[in-house]
Tab-separated table of C-alpha atoms and ligand atoms in Angstrom:
chain	number	residue	atom	x	y	z
A	1	MET	CA	48.372	-58.086	51.693
A	2	ASP	CA	45.268	-57.635	54.366
A	3	SER	CA	43.403	-60.395	54.693
A	4	LEU	CA	40.053	-59.072	53.080
A	5	GLN	CA	37.364	-60.602	56.045
A	6	ARG	CA	33.977	-60.467	53.942
A	7	SER	CA	31.578	-60.601	56.794
A	8	ASN	CA	27.795	-58.887	57.829
A	9	ALA	CA	29.377	-57.449	60.618
A	10	SER	CA	31.874	-55.948	57.746
A	11	THR	CA	34.564	-57.027	60.233
A	12	PRO	CA	37.717	-54.045	60.675
A	13	VAL	CA	40.371	-54.684	57.931
A	14	GLU	CA	43.650	-53.834	60.640
A	15	THR	CA	46.248	-52.354	60.108
A	16	GLU	CA	47.149	-51.266	63.168
A	17	SER	CA	46.742	-51.736	66.762
A	18	PRO	CA	43.533	-49.519	67.813
A	19	PRO	CA	44.437	-46.742	68.789
A	20	PHE	CA	41.659	-46.594	71.610
A	21	VAL	CA	40.646	-49.405	73.523
A	22	ASP	CA	37.198	-47.433	74.079
A	23	THR	CA	35.419	-47.960	77.663
A	24	PRO	CA	32.124	-48.334	78.060
A	25	ALA	CA	29.872	-45.366	77.374
A	26	THR	CA	29.937	-43.994	80.588
A	27	GLU	CA	27.385	-41.288	82.259
A	28	SER	CA	29.032	-38.138	83.037
A	29	SER	CA	30.784	-36.891	86.747
A	30	LEU	CA	32.623	-33.811	87.313
A	31	LEU	CA	35.670	-36.271	86.841
A	32	PHE	CA	34.461	-36.708	82.723
A	33	ASP	CA	33.257	-33.640	82.499
A	34	ASN	CA	35.069	-32.367	80.343
A	35	LEU	CA	35.619	-35.124	78.683
A	36	ASP	CA	34.075	-34.958	75.392
A	37	GLU	CA	35.644	-31.545	75.231
A	38	LEU	CA	38.908	-32.917	75.587
A	39	LEU	CA	39.134	-36.076	73.307
A	40	GLN	CA	37.128	-33.399	70.586
A	41	ARG	CA	40.623	-31.012	70.864
A	42	LEU	CA	42.670	-34.265	70.177
A	43	PRO	CA	44.389	-33.350	67.527
A	44	SER	CA	43.511	-34.003	63.193
A	45	GLU	CA	45.731	-36.927	63.328
A	46	SER	CA	43.392	-38.782	65.116
A	47	HIS	CA	40.806	-38.276	63.832
A	48	HIS	CA	38.826	-39.914	61.779
A	49	ILE	CA	37.387	-40.352	58.246
A	50	LEU	CA	34.413	-42.366	57.104
A	51	VAL	CA	34.671	-42.799	53.160
A	52	THR	CA	31.918	-44.164	51.755
A	53	GLY	CA	33.021	-45.823	47.919
A	54	GLY	CA	36.589	-44.960	48.998
A	55	LEU	CA	38.264	-47.601	46.509
A	56	GLY	CA	36.477	-45.943	43.559
A	57	PHE	CA	38.623	-43.754	40.910
A	58	ILE	CA	37.753	-40.507	42.707
A	59	GLY	CA	37.103	-42.810	46.022
A	60	SER	CA	41.095	-43.983	46.169
A	61	HIS	CA	42.538	-40.441	44.978
A	62	THR	CA	41.320	-39.036	48.135
A	63	THR	CA	41.747	-41.703	50.481
A	64	LEU	CA	44.809	-40.599	49.356
A	65	GLU	CA	45.027	-37.304	50.312
A	66	LEU	CA	42.950	-37.956	53.026
A	67	LEU	CA	46.006	-40.596	54.330
A	68	LYS	CA	48.469	-37.876	53.334
A	69	ALA	CA	47.360	-35.125	55.538
A	70	ASN	CA	47.598	-37.580	58.575
A	71	TYR	CA	43.337	-37.767	58.619
A	72	ASN	CA	42.334	-41.742	60.311
A	73	VAL	CA	40.211	-43.250	57.224
A	74	ILE	CA	38.273	-45.625	57.923
A	75	VAL	CA	36.516	-46.910	53.909
A	76	ILE	CA	33.313	-48.473	53.244
A	77	ASP	CA	32.740	-50.458	49.812
A	78	ASN	CA	31.128	-53.344	47.799
A	79	LEU	CA	33.397	-53.335	45.124
A	80	SER	CA	30.594	-53.371	43.418
A	81	ASN	CA	32.439	-50.634	41.012
A	82	ALA	CA	35.845	-51.242	42.412
A	83	PHE	CA	38.905	-53.376	43.316
A	84	VAL	CA	40.071	-54.410	47.175
A	85	GLU	CA	43.959	-54.818	45.773
A	86	VAL	CA	43.340	-50.225	45.133
A	87	LEU	CA	43.426	-50.742	49.077
A	88	ASP	CA	46.861	-51.973	49.535
A	89	ARG	CA	48.239	-49.598	46.077
A	90	ILE	CA	46.844	-46.079	48.056
A	91	ARG	CA	48.242	-47.520	52.103
A	92	THR	CA	51.785	-48.117	49.654
A	93	LEU	CA	51.529	-45.131	48.178
A	94	ALA	CA	50.377	-43.173	52.139
A	95	GLN	CA	53.387	-45.263	53.505
A	96	LYS	CA	56.130	-43.685	50.860
A	97	PHE	CA	54.611	-40.123	51.887
A	98	HIS	CA	55.375	-40.479	55.365
A	99	ASP	CA	58.588	-42.813	54.634
A	100	ASP	CA	59.752	-39.417	52.698
A	101	ASN	CA	57.966	-37.210	55.144
A	102	GLY	CA	59.653	-39.036	58.215
A	103	THR	CA	55.972	-38.395	59.311
A	104	LYS	CA	53.423	-41.422	61.466
A	105	MET	CA	51.356	-43.462	58.957
A	106	PRO	CA	47.719	-42.776	60.134
A	107	SER	CA	45.458	-45.324	60.078
A	108	LEU	CA	43.936	-47.273	57.029
A	109	ARG	CA	40.299	-49.586	57.465
A	110	LEU	CA	38.776	-51.333	54.977
A	111	HIS	CA	34.271	-52.626	55.979
A	112	GLN	CA	33.602	-54.265	53.152
A	113	HIS	CA	28.996	-53.503	52.659
A	114	ASP	CA	26.976	-51.134	51.436
A	115	TYR	CA	27.083	-48.605	52.307
A	116	ARG	CA	23.199	-49.005	52.473
A	117	ASP	CA	23.999	-51.661	54.743
A	118	THR	CA	22.348	-50.762	58.363
A	119	SER	CA	23.219	-53.983	60.015
A	120	SER	CA	26.870	-53.577	59.784
A	121	LEU	CA	27.083	-50.191	60.006
A	122	ARG	CA	25.818	-49.710	62.824
A	123	PRO	CA	28.279	-51.377	64.755
A	124	LEU	CA	31.428	-50.199	62.665
A	125	LEU	CA	29.703	-46.721	64.409
A	126	GLU	CA	29.879	-47.974	67.350
A	127	ASP	CA	33.200	-48.614	67.344
A	128	TYR	CA	33.294	-45.557	66.808
A	129	ARG	CA	31.643	-44.046	69.477
A	130	LEU	CA	32.906	-41.817	72.377
A	131	PRO	CA	32.205	-40.698	75.398
A	132	SER	CA	29.802	-38.687	76.248
A	133	ARG	CA	28.307	-35.996	78.068
A	134	TRP	CA	24.656	-36.069	78.747
A	135	GLY	CA	23.593	-38.756	76.387
A	136	VAL	CA	24.736	-35.973	73.285
A	137	PRO	CA	26.269	-38.798	70.727
A	138	LYS	CA	30.069	-37.883	70.068
A	139	SER	CA	31.813	-39.323	68.240
A	140	LYS	CA	35.656	-40.387	67.056
A	141	ILE	CA	34.753	-39.367	63.640
A	142	ALA	CA	34.758	-36.224	62.425
A	143	GLY	CA	33.446	-36.143	59.106
A	144	VAL	CA	32.279	-38.529	56.096
A	145	ILE	CA	32.614	-37.850	52.291
A	146	HIS	CA	30.146	-40.284	50.386
A	147	PHE	CA	30.542	-41.239	47.130
A	148	ALA	CA	29.177	-44.353	47.021
A	149	ALA	CA	26.165	-42.908	44.218
A	150	TYR	CA	25.105	-45.312	40.700
A	151	LYS	CA	27.138	-42.518	38.354
A	152	ALA	CA	26.075	-43.064	34.435
A	153	VAL	CA	24.165	-40.685	32.691
A	154	GLU	CA	23.094	-43.072	30.394
A	155	GLU	CA	22.195	-45.603	32.102
A	156	SER	CA	20.061	-43.916	34.588
A	157	ILE	CA	17.848	-43.095	31.813
A	158	ARG	CA	17.850	-47.382	31.087
A	159	HIS	CA	16.853	-47.982	34.982
A	160	PRO	CA	15.971	-44.572	37.154
A	161	LEU	CA	14.652	-46.653	39.710
A	162	LYS	CA	17.552	-47.780	40.593
A	163	TYR	CA	19.639	-44.503	40.675
A	164	TYR	CA	16.796	-43.417	42.968
A	165	ALA	CA	16.858	-46.658	46.138
A	166	ASN	CA	20.569	-46.494	45.755
A	167	ASN	CA	21.428	-42.108	45.244
A	168	VAL	CA	18.626	-41.087	47.840
A	169	SER	CA	16.607	-43.514	49.180
A	170	GLY	CA	20.138	-44.351	50.279
A	171	LEU	CA	21.285	-41.497	51.580
A	172	ILE	CA	17.774	-40.691	53.956
A	173	ASP	CA	18.953	-43.720	55.413
A	174	PHE	CA	23.292	-42.878	55.616
A	175	ALA	CA	22.258	-39.151	57.019
A	176	THR	CA	19.638	-41.002	59.665
A	177	THR	CA	21.869	-43.253	60.895
A	178	LEU	CA	24.898	-40.536	60.710
A	179	GLY	CA	22.416	-38.180	63.126
A	180	ASP	CA	22.287	-40.971	64.903
A	181	PHE	CA	25.535	-41.290	65.936
A	182	GLY	CA	26.464	-37.138	66.065
A	183	ILE	CA	28.433	-37.639	63.393
A	184	LYS	CA	27.678	-34.245	61.265
A	185	THR	CA	30.083	-32.842	59.094
A	186	PHE	CA	29.357	-34.382	55.673
A	187	ILE	CA	30.589	-33.601	52.262
A	188	PHE	CA	28.545	-34.442	48.974
A	189	SER	CA	30.103	-35.961	45.874
A	190	SER	CA	27.777	-34.050	44.067
A	191	SER	CA	27.389	-33.066	40.505
A	192	ALA	CA	27.861	-30.014	37.733
A	193	THR	CA	24.694	-32.234	35.863
A	194	VAL	CA	22.305	-31.113	38.150
A	195	TYR	CA	22.610	-27.679	36.299
A	196	GLY	CA	20.983	-28.899	33.764
A	197	THR	CA	21.430	-27.478	30.674
A	198	LEU	CA	21.232	-23.918	32.046
A	199	ALA	CA	25.277	-24.825	31.220
A	200	THR	CA	24.786	-24.057	28.227
A	201	SER	CA	22.493	-20.231	28.858
A	202	GLY	CA	25.901	-18.989	28.571
A	203	LEU	CA	25.532	-17.532	31.795
A	204	PRO	CA	28.675	-18.029	33.532
A	205	LEU	CA	28.334	-21.552	35.507
A	206	LYS	CA	28.444	-19.910	39.401
A	207	GLU	CA	26.648	-22.220	42.534
A	208	GLU	CA	23.903	-19.266	42.241
A	209	LEU	CA	22.425	-20.995	38.963
A	210	CYS	CA	21.401	-24.295	41.206
A	211	VAL	CA	20.620	-22.754	44.804
A	212	HIS	CA	17.958	-24.899	48.111
A	213	LYS	CA	16.360	-21.820	49.173
A	214	THR	CA	16.106	-18.536	48.469
A	215	GLU	CA	19.414	-16.265	48.063
A	216	GLU	CA	20.193	-12.992	47.095
A	217	TYR	CA	23.776	-12.355	45.413
A	218	THR	CA	25.755	-9.969	42.750
A	219	ASP	CA	25.853	-10.718	39.354
A	220	ASP	CA	29.073	-9.487	37.470
A	221	ALA	CA	27.649	-6.550	36.271
A	222	GLY	CA	27.388	-5.459	39.882
A	223	MET	CA	23.656	-6.177	40.354
A	224	LYS	CA	21.649	-7.302	43.286
A	225	GLN	CA	19.967	-11.076	42.115
A	226	VAL	CA	18.091	-12.961	43.549
A	227	ALA	CA	18.326	-16.113	42.823
A	228	GLN	CA	14.540	-18.941	43.614
A	229	PRO	CA	15.342	-22.588	44.447
A	230	GLY	CA	15.268	-25.612	41.712
A	231	SER	CA	16.517	-26.862	39.168
A	232	THR	CA	16.843	-25.847	34.490
A	233	GLY	CA	15.857	-28.961	33.106
A	234	ILE	CA	17.944	-31.942	34.399
A	235	THR	CA	18.603	-33.427	31.441
A	236	ASN	CA	18.514	-37.616	33.154
A	237	PRO	CA	17.740	-39.736	35.783
A	238	TYR	CA	21.223	-39.716	37.372
A	239	GLY	CA	21.717	-35.517	37.452
A	240	ARG	CA	18.538	-34.727	38.831
A	241	THR	CA	19.418	-37.456	41.782
A	242	LYS	CA	22.216	-35.475	42.792
A	243	TRP	CA	20.131	-32.279	42.536
A	244	ILE	CA	17.101	-34.302	45.202
A	245	CYS	CA	20.408	-35.473	46.929
A	246	GLU	CA	21.359	-31.915	47.162
A	247	THR	CA	17.860	-29.883	48.376
A	248	ILE	CA	17.755	-33.453	51.268
A	249	LEU	CA	20.579	-32.213	52.077
A	250	ALA	CA	19.485	-28.638	52.357
A	251	ASP	CA	16.282	-29.637	54.289
A	252	LEU	CA	18.859	-31.441	56.712
A	253	ALA	CA	20.745	-28.707	57.177
A	254	ALA	CA	17.875	-26.055	58.190
A	255	SER	CA	16.211	-28.763	60.023
A	256	ASP	CA	19.505	-28.813	62.496
A	257	PRO	CA	22.050	-26.129	63.019
A	258	GLU	CA	24.966	-28.990	64.131
A	259	TRP	CA	24.097	-30.523	60.824
A	260	THR	CA	27.403	-28.575	58.486
A	261	ILE	CA	27.185	-30.099	54.503
A	262	VAL	CA	28.874	-29.318	51.717
A	263	ALA	CA	27.894	-30.462	48.714
A	264	LEU	CA	30.804	-30.382	46.139
A	265	ARG	CA	30.059	-29.824	42.055
A	266	TYR	CA	32.604	-32.403	39.895
A	267	PHE	CA	32.632	-31.112	36.621
A	268	ASN	CA	35.047	-34.362	34.554
A	269	PRO	CA	37.050	-35.239	36.372
A	270	VAL	CA	39.895	-37.130	34.858
A	271	GLY	CA	43.931	-38.306	35.154
A	272	CYS	CA	45.685	-40.260	38.137
A	273	ASP	CA	47.975	-40.460	40.579
A	274	PRO	CA	51.143	-39.260	39.012
A	275	SER	CA	52.288	-42.915	40.506
A	276	GLY	CA	50.797	-45.103	37.767
A	277	LEU	CA	48.361	-47.393	41.113
A	278	LEU	CA	45.352	-45.671	40.863
A	279	GLY	CA	43.973	-45.817	37.390
A	280	GLU	CA	40.507	-45.125	36.110
A	281	ASP	CA	39.808	-49.133	36.497
A	282	PRO	CA	36.370	-49.257	36.765
A	283	ARG	CA	34.619	-52.776	37.159
A	284	GLN	CA	31.767	-52.509	35.114
A	285	ALA	CA	31.573	-50.879	31.156
A	286	PRO	CA	32.651	-46.947	31.021
A	287	THR	CA	30.639	-44.433	29.892
A	288	ASN	CA	32.969	-41.505	30.797
A	289	LEU	CA	35.292	-39.795	27.149
A	290	LEU	CA	38.945	-40.997	29.388
A	291	PRO	CA	38.150	-44.256	30.387
A	292	VAL	CA	36.687	-44.815	26.574
A	293	VAL	CA	40.240	-43.194	25.327
A	294	VAL	CA	41.609	-45.291	27.310
A	295	LYS	CA	39.978	-48.759	26.308
A	296	VAL	CA	40.756	-47.677	22.335
A	297	LEU	CA	44.408	-47.560	23.088
A	298	THR	CA	45.191	-50.396	24.471
A	299	GLY	CA	43.134	-51.754	21.970
A	300	GLU	CA	40.151	-53.385	24.020
A	301	TYR	CA	37.742	-51.205	21.447
A	302	SER	CA	38.194	-50.049	18.394
A	303	GLU	CA	37.259	-46.709	17.338
A	304	LEU	CA	36.002	-43.707	19.810
A	305	GLN	CA	32.747	-42.543	18.767
A	306	MET	CA	32.184	-39.142	19.110
A	307	PHE	CA	29.512	-37.962	20.347
A	308	GLY	CA	27.640	-34.508	18.339
A	309	SER	CA	30.039	-33.377	16.390
A	310	ASP	CA	27.144	-30.693	15.746
A	311	TRP	CA	27.164	-28.417	18.722
A	312	ASP	CA	27.597	-25.005	19.329
A	313	THR	CA	31.078	-25.131	20.113
A	314	VAL	CA	34.823	-24.187	18.474
A	315	ASP	CA	35.036	-27.421	16.667
A	316	GLY	CA	31.459	-29.082	16.865
A	317	THR	CA	32.282	-31.515	19.506
A	318	ALA	CA	31.096	-30.802	23.464
A	319	VAL	CA	32.727	-28.217	25.774
A	320	ARG	CA	33.923	-29.750	28.925
A	321	ASP	CA	35.310	-29.105	32.221
A	322	PHE	CA	38.293	-31.629	32.686
A	323	ILE	CA	39.474	-31.579	36.275
A	324	HIS	CA	42.136	-33.928	37.536
A	325	VAL	CA	41.103	-36.134	39.661
A	326	THR	CA	43.928	-35.440	42.817
A	327	ASP	CA	42.793	-31.574	42.494
A	328	LEU	CA	39.989	-32.454	42.957
A	329	ALA	CA	40.848	-35.087	45.418
A	330	ARG	CA	42.563	-32.156	47.390
A	331	GLY	CA	39.179	-30.120	47.282
A	332	HIS	CA	38.031	-32.998	49.724
A	333	ILE	CA	40.600	-32.526	52.168
A	334	ALA	CA	40.133	-28.436	51.799
A	335	ALA	CA	36.551	-28.789	51.980
A	336	LEU	CA	36.649	-30.891	54.744
A	337	SER	CA	39.093	-28.424	56.731
A	338	THR	CA	36.968	-24.921	56.134
A	339	ALA	CA	33.903	-27.551	57.368
A	340	ASN	CA	35.910	-28.411	60.775
A	341	GLU	CA	37.489	-25.557	61.010
A	342	GLY	CA	34.210	-23.574	61.675
A	343	LYS	CA	35.024	-20.779	58.886
A	344	LEU	CA	31.813	-22.312	55.780
A	345	ALA	CA	29.792	-19.361	55.126
A	346	GLU	CA	26.368	-21.331	55.746
A	347	ASN	CA	25.788	-25.251	56.995
A	348	PHE	CA	24.880	-25.931	53.721
A	349	ARG	CA	27.011	-25.037	50.852
A	350	THR	CA	27.765	-25.718	47.554
A	351	PHE	CA	31.216	-25.735	45.501
A	352	ASN	CA	32.607	-26.044	41.916
A	353	LEU	CA	35.044	-28.106	41.608
A	354	GLY	CA	36.928	-27.401	38.657
A	355	THR	CA	38.882	-25.738	36.524
A	356	GLY	CA	37.119	-22.790	34.943
A	357	SER	CA	38.299	-24.183	31.179
A	358	GLY	CA	37.407	-26.012	29.313
A	359	ASN	CA	38.687	-28.122	26.453
A	360	SER	CA	36.051	-30.507	23.450
A	361	VAL	CA	36.368	-33.853	23.387
A	362	LEU	CA	38.419	-33.576	20.387
A	363	ASP	CA	41.063	-31.502	22.749
A	364	VAL	CA	41.371	-34.180	24.414
A	365	VAL	CA	42.310	-37.251	21.612
A	366	SER	CA	44.687	-34.816	20.259
A	367	THR	CA	46.006	-34.155	23.516
A	368	MET	CA	45.799	-37.940	24.117
A	369	GLU	CA	47.600	-38.796	20.815
A	370	ASP	CA	50.518	-36.109	21.335
A	371	VAL	CA	51.217	-37.884	25.181
A	372	SER	CA	51.107	-41.595	23.588
A	373	SER	CA	53.054	-40.738	19.768
A	374	LYS	CA	49.892	-43.406	19.537
A	375	PRO	CA	46.898	-42.306	17.202
A	376	ILE	CA	43.034	-43.055	18.255
A	377	PRO	CA	40.832	-43.765	16.058
A	378	ARG	CA	37.556	-42.840	16.337
A	379	LYS	CA	33.923	-41.982	14.184
A	380	GLU	CA	32.188	-38.566	13.661
A	381	ALA	CA	27.826	-40.203	15.721
A	382	ASP	CA	25.036	-38.846	16.854
A	383	ARG	CA	24.895	-36.838	20.196
A	384	ARG	CA	23.831	-39.078	23.528
A	385	PRO	CA	20.700	-38.823	24.950
A	386	GLY	CA	21.213	-36.422	28.016
A	387	ASP	CA	24.269	-35.314	26.867
A	388	VAL	CA	24.696	-30.715	26.506
A	389	GLY	CA	27.046	-29.579	24.507
A	390	TYR	CA	29.564	-26.964	26.824
A	391	CYS	CA	29.870	-27.472	30.373
A	392	VAL	CA	32.791	-25.331	32.617
A	393	ALA	CA	32.915	-24.401	36.130
A	394	VAL	CA	33.083	-20.446	37.839
A	395	ALA	CA	35.345	-21.892	40.012
A	396	ASP	CA	35.654	-18.255	42.079
A	397	ARG	CA	33.830	-19.339	45.763
A	398	SER	CA	35.873	-22.471	46.196
A	399	ARG	CA	39.695	-20.320	45.341
A	400	GLU	CA	38.175	-17.466	48.016
A	401	GLU	CA	36.184	-20.306	50.387
A	402	LEU	CA	38.165	-23.477	50.523
A	403	GLN	CA	41.682	-21.743	49.460
A	404	TRP	CA	41.362	-23.739	46.439
A	405	LYS	CA	41.903	-23.685	42.640
A	406	THR	CA	43.148	-26.587	40.581
A	407	GLU	CA	46.631	-26.779	39.827
A	408	LYS	CA	46.733	-30.422	36.879
A	409	SER	CA	46.505	-29.576	33.572
A	410	LEU	CA	44.185	-31.996	30.743
A	411	LYS	CA	47.945	-32.454	29.765
A	412	ASN	CA	49.324	-33.871	32.636
A	413	ALA	CA	46.035	-36.062	32.880
A	414	CYS	CA	46.732	-37.731	29.970
A	415	GLU	CA	50.549	-37.815	30.601
A	416	ASP	CA	49.368	-40.009	34.009
A	417	ILE	CA	46.930	-42.073	32.088
A	418	CYS	CA	49.913	-42.862	29.762
A	419	ASN	CA	52.168	-43.728	32.826
A	420	PHE	CA	49.159	-45.543	34.574
A	421	LEU	CA	48.870	-47.836	31.528
A	422	HIS	CA	52.322	-47.943	31.023
A	423	VAL	CA	52.649	-48.927	35.143
A	424	SER	CA	50.121	-51.704	34.446
A	425	GLY	CA	51.461	-53.437	31.489
A	426	LEU	CA	48.381	-52.666	29.578
A	427	THR	CA	50.029	-51.222	26.684
A	428	THR	CA	53.328	-50.053	25.591
A	429	VAL	CA	51.989	-46.723	25.799
A	430	LYS	CA	54.463	-44.042	27.479
A	431	SER	CA	54.189	-40.806	28.099
A	432	SER	CA	56.549	-39.034	25.119
B	501	WQD	C1	31.723	-35.933	28.144
B	501	WQD	C2	31.479	-35.509	27.399
B	501	WQD	C3	30.455	-37.571	25.431
B	501	WQD	C4	32.430	-40.870	26.060
B	501	WQD	C5	29.154	-37.598	33.076
B	501	WQD	C6	28.590	-37.684	34.630
B	501	WQD	C7	29.425	-38.120	35.760
B	501	WQD	C8	30.181	-36.981	36.066
B	501	WQD	C9	31.131	-35.824	34.926
B	501	WQD	C10	30.297	-37.275	38.527
B	501	WQD	C11	30.030	-35.585	26.576
B	501	WQD	C12	31.290	-37.695	24.901
B	501	WQD	C13	31.794	-39.691	26.018
B	501	WQD	C14	32.431	-41.659	25.078
B	501	WQD	C15	31.792	-39.065	23.638
B	501	WQD	N1	30.742	-37.378	37.066
B	501	WQD	N2	32.110	-39.199	24.588
B	501	WQD	N3	32.229	-40.514	23.668
B	501	WQD	O1	28.523	-36.902	30.084
B	501	WQD	O2	29.972	-34.646	30.929
B	501	WQD	O3	29.309	-36.252	32.988
B	501	WQD	O4	31.001	-37.307	33.642
B	501	WQD	O5	29.200	-35.922	38.520
B	501	WQD	O6	29.484	-39.041	35.591
B	501	WQD	O7	27.394	-36.209	34.243
B	501	WQD	O8	30.845	-36.130	31.247
B	501	WQD	O9	33.439	-38.374	29.995
B	501	WQD	O10	30.436	-39.319	29.765
B	501	WQD	O11	30.890	-37.008	28.483
B	501	WQD	O12	31.946	-38.418	22.431
B	501	WQD	O13	32.622	-42.800	24.918
B	501	WQD	O14	32.400	-36.375	26.054
B	501	WQD	O15	29.146	-37.030	24.571
B	501	WQD	O16	30.576	-34.519	25.631
B	501	WQD	P1	29.797	-36.245	31.130
B	501	WQD	P2	31.619	-38.501	29.981
């Protein structure tokens, strides 16, 4: 078990001797004239990816998939909504993967601090600086995946300034610092909530419904359309922070072509790694449907409140696009490699990460009951402030431009959750 070092200087938790002992930044010379190009062409396994919030639910699954894809991973996490034990579980799973495949395990380091703590962030980025020409900063960090943000819709309504400070102001300072170090490949954890009430407009929920500059596109009827920048009917501060961050990043990309930025619009991430070691286990009381259902399954909660049974849907309960978190994590790998290979259509691009099909709250309850062979007590309740009745992705752009699509089902997600509960001893539930 790594001894976690807590310090403002964010001492890394080493898992192996550093791959390089950097020479001090040297001025360019004939001898080193093409050094940075040579270093940039090192195979991807020498590339490092910085992941903020890398021990969280989605972050931990993505960190695992990055390690499997031979990336070295640097995690920044302040553990406000995650447990440090997750680090070892990720390492165990990644090591087993590489042992089984006869491949080398990349490095995994945790820096325990808030991503907004620049006094810790700058020394960390300095450690990965590469020698560069003409003073143009270069880094061994080939990309950043930014998960660290507050995400509870209902809480954002009660504490908007907390959400704007962490999610928006934090992003501005973070991107500024990354730019100072020449780290300009950025994958942003966005959300389907940026579509606001358009989600229930009946229009196919395509990325063109929420753009940050005037865009021409062809609709399903083959008609040329022009999308105007803006947002429509975002129903809560959390969703607005995501939309504002996308806007900021779109403007940054427009101002500097060296930036390559992808905003991934998650629908509803559910499930967990089939090993049962990385289940959704938030420190804070959950508000999302599946973690609440889990609390009912384990007996911690007596029943599930179903918010709204009068939505204009198949059974009156809300419909969502529930995407297995492992599929979601692999969407990040696809986005990162597409960005690093220079294959993005533009240097700011948004992608829906969803299955393209919807399930209702009642579907989820009955699937979980079938899989667990346990009843889930529930009762109908009033709609929750900020909710919409229907939100399902059109995932064509991700399939066509990232060569990525989901492979797992809601049933798989429920089975993997039951396995997590069984492995962690939280209940006698074993998926049937
Ligand atoms: C789903 C449906 C609820 C809990 C959120 C946020 C954001 C995003 C995805 C990343 C809704 C209903 C829920 C409960 C219920 N994550 N529900 N009883 O609100 O669609 O989106 O998650 O961007 O976190 O936007 O997800 O899981 O909270 O709710 O009836 O106890 O389940 O009303 O209809 P949501 P959710």
